[in-house]
PDB file of C-alpha atoms in Angstrom:
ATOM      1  CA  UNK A   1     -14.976 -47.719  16.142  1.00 49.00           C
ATOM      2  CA  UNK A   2     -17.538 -50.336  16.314  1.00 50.00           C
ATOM      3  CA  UNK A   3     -21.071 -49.146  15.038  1.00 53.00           C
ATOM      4  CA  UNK A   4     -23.469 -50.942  17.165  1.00 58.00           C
ATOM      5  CA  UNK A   5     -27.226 -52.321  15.233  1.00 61.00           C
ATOM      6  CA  UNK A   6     -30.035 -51.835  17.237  1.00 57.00           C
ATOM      7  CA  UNK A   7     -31.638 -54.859  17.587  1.00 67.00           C
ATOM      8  CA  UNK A   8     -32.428 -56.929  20.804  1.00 76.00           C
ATOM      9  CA  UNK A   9     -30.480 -59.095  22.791  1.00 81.00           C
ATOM     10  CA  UNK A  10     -32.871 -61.958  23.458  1.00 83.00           C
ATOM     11  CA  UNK A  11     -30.060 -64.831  25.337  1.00 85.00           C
ATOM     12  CA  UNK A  12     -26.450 -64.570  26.792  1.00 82.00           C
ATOM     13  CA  UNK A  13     -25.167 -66.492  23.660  1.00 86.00           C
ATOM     14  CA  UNK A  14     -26.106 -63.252  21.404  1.00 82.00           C
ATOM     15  CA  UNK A  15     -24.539 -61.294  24.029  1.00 81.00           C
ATOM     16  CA  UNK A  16     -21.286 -62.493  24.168  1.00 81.00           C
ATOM     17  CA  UNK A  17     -21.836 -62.338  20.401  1.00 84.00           C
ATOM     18  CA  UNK A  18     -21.718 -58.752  20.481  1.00 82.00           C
ATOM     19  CA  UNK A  19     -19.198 -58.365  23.045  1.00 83.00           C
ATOM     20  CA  UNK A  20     -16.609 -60.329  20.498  1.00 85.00           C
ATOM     21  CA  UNK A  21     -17.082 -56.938  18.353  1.00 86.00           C
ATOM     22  CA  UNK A  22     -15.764 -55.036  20.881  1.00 87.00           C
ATOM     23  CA  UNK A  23     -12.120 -53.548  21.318  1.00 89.00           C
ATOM     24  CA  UNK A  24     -10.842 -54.853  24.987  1.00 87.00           C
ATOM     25  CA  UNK A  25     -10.993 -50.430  25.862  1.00 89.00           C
ATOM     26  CA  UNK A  26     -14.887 -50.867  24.501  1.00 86.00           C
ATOM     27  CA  UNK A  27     -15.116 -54.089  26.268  1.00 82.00           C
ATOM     28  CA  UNK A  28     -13.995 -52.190  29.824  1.00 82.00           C
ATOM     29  CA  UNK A  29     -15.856 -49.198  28.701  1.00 86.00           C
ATOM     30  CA  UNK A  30     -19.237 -51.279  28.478  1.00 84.00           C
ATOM     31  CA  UNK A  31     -18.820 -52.899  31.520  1.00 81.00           C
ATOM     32  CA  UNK A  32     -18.809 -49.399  33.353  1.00 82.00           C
ATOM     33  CA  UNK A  33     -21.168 -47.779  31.377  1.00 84.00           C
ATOM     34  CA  UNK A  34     -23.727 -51.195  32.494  1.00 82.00           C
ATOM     35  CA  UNK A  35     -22.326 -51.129  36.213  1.00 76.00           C
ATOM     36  CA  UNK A  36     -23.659 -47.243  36.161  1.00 80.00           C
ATOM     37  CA  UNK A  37     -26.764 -48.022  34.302  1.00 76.00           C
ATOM     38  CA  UNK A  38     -27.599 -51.083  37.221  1.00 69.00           C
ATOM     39  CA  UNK A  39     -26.870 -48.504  40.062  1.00 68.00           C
ATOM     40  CA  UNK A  40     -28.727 -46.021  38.091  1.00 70.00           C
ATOM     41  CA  UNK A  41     -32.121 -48.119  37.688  1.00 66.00           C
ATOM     42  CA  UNK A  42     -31.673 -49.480  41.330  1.00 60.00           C
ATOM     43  CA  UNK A  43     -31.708 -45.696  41.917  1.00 63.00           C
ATOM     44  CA  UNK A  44     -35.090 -44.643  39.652  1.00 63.00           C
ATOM     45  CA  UNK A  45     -37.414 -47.575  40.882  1.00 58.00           C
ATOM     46  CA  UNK A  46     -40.457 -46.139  40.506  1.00 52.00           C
ATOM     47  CA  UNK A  47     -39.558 -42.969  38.847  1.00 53.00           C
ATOM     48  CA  UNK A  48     -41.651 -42.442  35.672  1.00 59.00           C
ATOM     49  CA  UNK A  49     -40.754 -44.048  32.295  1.00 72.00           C
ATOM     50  CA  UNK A  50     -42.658 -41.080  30.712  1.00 86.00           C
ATOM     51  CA  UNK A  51     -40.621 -39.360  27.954  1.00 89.00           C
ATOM     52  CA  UNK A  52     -40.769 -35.784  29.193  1.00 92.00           C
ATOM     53  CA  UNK A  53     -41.486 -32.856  26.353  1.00 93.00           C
ATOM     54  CA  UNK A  54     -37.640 -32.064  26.267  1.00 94.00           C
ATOM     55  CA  UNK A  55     -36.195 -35.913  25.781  1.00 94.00           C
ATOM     56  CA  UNK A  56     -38.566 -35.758  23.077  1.00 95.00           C
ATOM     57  CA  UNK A  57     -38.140 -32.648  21.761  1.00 96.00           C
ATOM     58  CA  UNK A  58     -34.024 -34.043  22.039  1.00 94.00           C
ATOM     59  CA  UNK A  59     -34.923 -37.550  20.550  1.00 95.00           C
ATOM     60  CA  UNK A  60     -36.851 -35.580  17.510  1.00 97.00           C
ATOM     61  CA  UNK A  61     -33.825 -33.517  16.623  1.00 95.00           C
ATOM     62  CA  UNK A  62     -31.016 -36.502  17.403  1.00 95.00           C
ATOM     63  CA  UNK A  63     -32.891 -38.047  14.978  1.00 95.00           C
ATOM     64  CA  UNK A  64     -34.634 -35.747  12.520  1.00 96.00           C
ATOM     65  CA  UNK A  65     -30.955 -34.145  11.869  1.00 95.00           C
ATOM     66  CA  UNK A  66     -28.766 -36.657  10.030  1.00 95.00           C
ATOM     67  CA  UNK A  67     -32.091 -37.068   7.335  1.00 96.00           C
ATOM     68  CA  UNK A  68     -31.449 -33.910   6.686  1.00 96.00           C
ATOM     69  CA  UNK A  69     -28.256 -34.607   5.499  1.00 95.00           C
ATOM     70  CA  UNK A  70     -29.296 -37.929   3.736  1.00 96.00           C
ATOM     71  CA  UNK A  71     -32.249 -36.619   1.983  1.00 96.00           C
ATOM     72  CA  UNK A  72     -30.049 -33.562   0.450  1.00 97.00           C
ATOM     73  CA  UNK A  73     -27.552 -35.798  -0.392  1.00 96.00           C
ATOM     74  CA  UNK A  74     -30.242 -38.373  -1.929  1.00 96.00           C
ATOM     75  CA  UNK A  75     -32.284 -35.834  -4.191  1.00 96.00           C
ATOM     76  CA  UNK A  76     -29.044 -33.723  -5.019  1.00 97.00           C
ATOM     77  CA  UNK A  77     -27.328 -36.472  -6.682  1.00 97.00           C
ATOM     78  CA  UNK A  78     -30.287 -38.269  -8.137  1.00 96.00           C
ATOM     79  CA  UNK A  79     -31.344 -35.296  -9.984  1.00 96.00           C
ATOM     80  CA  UNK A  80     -27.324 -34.806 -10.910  1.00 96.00           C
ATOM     81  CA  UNK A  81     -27.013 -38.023 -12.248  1.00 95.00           C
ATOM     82  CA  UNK A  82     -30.522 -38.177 -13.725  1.00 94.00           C
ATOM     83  CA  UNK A  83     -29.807 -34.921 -15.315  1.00 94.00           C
ATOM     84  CA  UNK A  84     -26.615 -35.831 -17.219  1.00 93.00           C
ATOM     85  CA  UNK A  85     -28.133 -39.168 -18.052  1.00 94.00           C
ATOM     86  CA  UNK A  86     -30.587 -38.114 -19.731  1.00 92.00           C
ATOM     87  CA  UNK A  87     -28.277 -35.575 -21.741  1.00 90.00           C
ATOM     88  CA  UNK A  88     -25.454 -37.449 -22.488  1.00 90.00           C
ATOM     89  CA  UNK A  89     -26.470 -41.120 -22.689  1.00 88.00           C
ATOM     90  CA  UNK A  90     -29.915 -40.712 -22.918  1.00 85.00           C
ATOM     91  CA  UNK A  91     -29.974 -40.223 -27.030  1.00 83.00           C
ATOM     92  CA  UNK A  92     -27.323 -42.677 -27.561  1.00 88.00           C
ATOM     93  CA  UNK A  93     -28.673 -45.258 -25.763  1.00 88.00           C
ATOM     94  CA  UNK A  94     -32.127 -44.194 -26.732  1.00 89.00           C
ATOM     95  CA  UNK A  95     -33.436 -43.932 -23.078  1.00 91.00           C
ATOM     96  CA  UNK A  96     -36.626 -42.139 -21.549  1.00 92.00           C
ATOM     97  CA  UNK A  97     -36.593 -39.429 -18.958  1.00 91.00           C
ATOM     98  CA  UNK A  98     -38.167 -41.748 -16.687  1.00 94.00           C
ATOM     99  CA  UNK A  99     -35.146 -44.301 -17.426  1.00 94.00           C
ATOM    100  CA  UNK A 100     -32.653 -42.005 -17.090  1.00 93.00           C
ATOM    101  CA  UNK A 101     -34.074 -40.820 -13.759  1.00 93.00           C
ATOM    102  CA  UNK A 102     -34.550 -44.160 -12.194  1.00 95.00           C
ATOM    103  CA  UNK A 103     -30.887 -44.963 -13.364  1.00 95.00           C
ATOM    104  CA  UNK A 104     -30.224 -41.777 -11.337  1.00 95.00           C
ATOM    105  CA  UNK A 105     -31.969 -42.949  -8.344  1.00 95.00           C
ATOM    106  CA  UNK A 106     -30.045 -46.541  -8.608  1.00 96.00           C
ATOM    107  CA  UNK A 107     -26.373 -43.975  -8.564  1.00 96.00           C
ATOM    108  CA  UNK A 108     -28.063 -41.832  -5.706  1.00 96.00           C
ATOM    109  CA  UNK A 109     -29.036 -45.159  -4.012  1.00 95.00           C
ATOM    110  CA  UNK A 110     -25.523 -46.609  -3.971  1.00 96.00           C
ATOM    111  CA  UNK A 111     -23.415 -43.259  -3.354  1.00 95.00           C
ATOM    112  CA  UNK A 112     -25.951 -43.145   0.209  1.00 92.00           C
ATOM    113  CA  UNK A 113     -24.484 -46.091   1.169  1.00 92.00           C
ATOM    114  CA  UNK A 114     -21.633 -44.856   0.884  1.00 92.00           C
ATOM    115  CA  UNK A 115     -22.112 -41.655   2.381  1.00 93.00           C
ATOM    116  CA  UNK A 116     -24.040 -42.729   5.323  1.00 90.00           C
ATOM    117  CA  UNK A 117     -20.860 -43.054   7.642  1.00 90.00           C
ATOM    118  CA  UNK A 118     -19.681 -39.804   6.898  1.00 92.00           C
ATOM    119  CA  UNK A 119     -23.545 -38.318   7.344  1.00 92.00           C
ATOM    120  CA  UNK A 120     -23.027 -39.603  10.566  1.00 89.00           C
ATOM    121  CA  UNK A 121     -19.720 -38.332  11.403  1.00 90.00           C
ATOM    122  CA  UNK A 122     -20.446 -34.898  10.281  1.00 91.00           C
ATOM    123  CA  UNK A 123     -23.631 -34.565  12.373  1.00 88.00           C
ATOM    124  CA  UNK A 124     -21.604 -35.906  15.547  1.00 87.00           C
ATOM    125  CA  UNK A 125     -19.586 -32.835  14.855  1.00 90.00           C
ATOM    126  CA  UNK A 126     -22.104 -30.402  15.820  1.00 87.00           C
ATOM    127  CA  UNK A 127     -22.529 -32.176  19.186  1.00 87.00           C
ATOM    128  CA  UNK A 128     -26.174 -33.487  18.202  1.00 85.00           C
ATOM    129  CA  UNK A 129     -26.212 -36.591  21.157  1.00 86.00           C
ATOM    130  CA  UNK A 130     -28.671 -39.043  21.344  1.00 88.00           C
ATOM    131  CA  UNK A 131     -31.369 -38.544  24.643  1.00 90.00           C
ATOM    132  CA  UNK A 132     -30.209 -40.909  27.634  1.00 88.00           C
ATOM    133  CA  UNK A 133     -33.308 -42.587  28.353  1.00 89.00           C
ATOM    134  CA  UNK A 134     -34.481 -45.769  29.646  1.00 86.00           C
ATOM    135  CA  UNK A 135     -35.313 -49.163  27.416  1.00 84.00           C
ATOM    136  CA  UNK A 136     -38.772 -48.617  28.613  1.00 87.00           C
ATOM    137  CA  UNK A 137     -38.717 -45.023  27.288  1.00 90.00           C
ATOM    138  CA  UNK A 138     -37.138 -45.995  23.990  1.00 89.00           C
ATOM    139  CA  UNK A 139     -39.554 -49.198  23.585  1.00 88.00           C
ATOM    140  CA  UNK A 140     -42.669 -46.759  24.425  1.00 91.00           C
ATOM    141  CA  UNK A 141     -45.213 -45.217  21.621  1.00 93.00           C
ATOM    142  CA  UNK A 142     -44.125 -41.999  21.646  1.00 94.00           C
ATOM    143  CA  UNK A 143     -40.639 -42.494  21.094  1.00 95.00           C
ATOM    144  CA  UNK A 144     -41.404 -44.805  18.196  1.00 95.00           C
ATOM    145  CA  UNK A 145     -43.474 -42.011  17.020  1.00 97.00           C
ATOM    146  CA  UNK A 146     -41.231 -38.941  17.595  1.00 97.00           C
ATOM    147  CA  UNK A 147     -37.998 -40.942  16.209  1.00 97.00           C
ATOM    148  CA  UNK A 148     -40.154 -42.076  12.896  1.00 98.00           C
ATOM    149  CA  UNK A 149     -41.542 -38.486  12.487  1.00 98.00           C
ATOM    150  CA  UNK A 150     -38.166 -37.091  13.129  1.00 98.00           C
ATOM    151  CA  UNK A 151     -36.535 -39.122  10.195  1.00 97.00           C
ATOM    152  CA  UNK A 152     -39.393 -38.495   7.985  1.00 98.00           C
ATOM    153  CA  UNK A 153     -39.447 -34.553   8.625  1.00 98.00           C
ATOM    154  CA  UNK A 154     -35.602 -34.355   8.085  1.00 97.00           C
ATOM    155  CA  UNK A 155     -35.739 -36.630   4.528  1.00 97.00           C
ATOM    156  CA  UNK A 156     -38.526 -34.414   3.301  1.00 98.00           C
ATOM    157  CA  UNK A 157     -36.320 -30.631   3.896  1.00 98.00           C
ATOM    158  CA  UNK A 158     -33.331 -32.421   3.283  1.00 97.00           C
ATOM    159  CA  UNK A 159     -35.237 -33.557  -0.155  1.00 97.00           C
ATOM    160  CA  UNK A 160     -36.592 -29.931  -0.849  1.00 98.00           C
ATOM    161  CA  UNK A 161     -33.143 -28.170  -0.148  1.00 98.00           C
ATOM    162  CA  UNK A 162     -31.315 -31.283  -2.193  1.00 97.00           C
ATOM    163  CA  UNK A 163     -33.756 -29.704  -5.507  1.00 97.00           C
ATOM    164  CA  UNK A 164     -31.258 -27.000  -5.515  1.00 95.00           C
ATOM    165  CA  UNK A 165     -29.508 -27.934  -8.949  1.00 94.00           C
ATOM    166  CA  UNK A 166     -32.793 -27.078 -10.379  1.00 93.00           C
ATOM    167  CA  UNK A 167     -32.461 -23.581 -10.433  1.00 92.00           C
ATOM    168  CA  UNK A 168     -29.283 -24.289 -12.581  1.00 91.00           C
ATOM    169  CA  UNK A 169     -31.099 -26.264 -15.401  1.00 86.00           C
ATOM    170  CA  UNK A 170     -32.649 -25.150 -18.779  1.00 80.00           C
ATOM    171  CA  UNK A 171     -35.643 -27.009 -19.784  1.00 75.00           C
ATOM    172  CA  UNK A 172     -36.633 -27.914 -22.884  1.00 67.00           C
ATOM    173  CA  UNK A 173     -38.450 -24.879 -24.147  1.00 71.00           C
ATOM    174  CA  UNK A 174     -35.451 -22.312 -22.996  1.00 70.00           C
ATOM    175  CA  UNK A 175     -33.067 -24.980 -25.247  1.00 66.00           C
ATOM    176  CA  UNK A 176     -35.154 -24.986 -28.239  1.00 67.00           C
ATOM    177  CA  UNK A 177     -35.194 -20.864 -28.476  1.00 72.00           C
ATOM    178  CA  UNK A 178     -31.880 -20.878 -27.788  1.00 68.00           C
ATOM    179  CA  UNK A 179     -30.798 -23.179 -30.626  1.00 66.00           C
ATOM    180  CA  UNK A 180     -33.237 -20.804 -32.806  1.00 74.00           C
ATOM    181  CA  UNK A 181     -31.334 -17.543 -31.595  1.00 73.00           C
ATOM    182  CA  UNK A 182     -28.430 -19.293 -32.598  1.00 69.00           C
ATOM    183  CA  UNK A 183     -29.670 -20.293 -36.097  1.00 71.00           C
ATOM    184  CA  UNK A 184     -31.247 -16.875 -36.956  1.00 73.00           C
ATOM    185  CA  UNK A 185     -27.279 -15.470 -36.687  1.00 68.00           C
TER     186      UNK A 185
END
């Protein structure tokens, strides 16, 4: 399945570019998909390039969704990997908290490229589609603005809910009586 960039198209020689990507079933696929979408602006001259409060509201949670799932993701295994770190390597190799988190972040970092196809995939499960709207709708301010508060609304509750192996860690005052509970036996 070919994952298409978005970026502009600016000449026919970056078209055909992209086209090369294509299987020859995407290839025909395309072609009807831009046959419909010709008939289908021939059709809507003059019709409003507006996006309505419900492509919006659809364009906020297309997008605000799979951040969810990145920013849990993110935070979960930073703090994971930050946590046992700083445990098990961070004495021996006489590192800071602070080093063993940003070491953390660098594992996080490179296991969210990783997971970023499979964000994806999951999320297409639930039958989350992107809006159909028009390259003027898409290239207007409020979709900029709904799409970038979208992504940065889902990273931030993904984040929170991604704290979660918080609850299961002991800080440094609950170890230190515990070691003297231990030593008063």
């Amino acid at each position: 399945m070919f994952h298409f960039e978005k970026h502009p198209i600016t000449n026919e020689e970056e078209a055909k570019e992209v086209t090369k990507r294509f299987t020859e079933k995407e290839q025909d696929l395309l072609r009807k998909a831009l046959v419909t979408a010709f008939q289908d602006r021939a059709k809507s001259q003059g019709v409003s390039s507006l996006l309505s409060r419900e492509e919006a509201r659809a364009l906020f949670t297309f997008n605000a969704i799979p951040f969810i799932g990145f920013g849990f993701l993110d935070n979960m295994i930073m703090i994971l990997a930050g946590e046992y770190i700083d445990q098990q390597l961070g004495t021996l190799l006489c590192l800071s908290t602070m080093a063993a988190a940003a070491i953390g972040n660098i594992v996080s970092d490179v296991a969210g490229v990783g997971l970023a196809h499979y964000v994806e995939a999951f999320v297409g499960k639930f039958g989350v589609k992107q809006p159909v709207l028009s390259a003027e709708q898409l290239e207007s301010n409020k979709a900029r603005w709904t799409t970038n508060m979208a992504r940065a609304f889902g990273l931030t509750v993904g984040c929170i809910i991604g704290m979660f192996p918080l609850f299961f860690f002991e800080d440094d005052e609950e170890k230190g009586k515990k070691k003297e509970e231990l030593k008063a036996r």
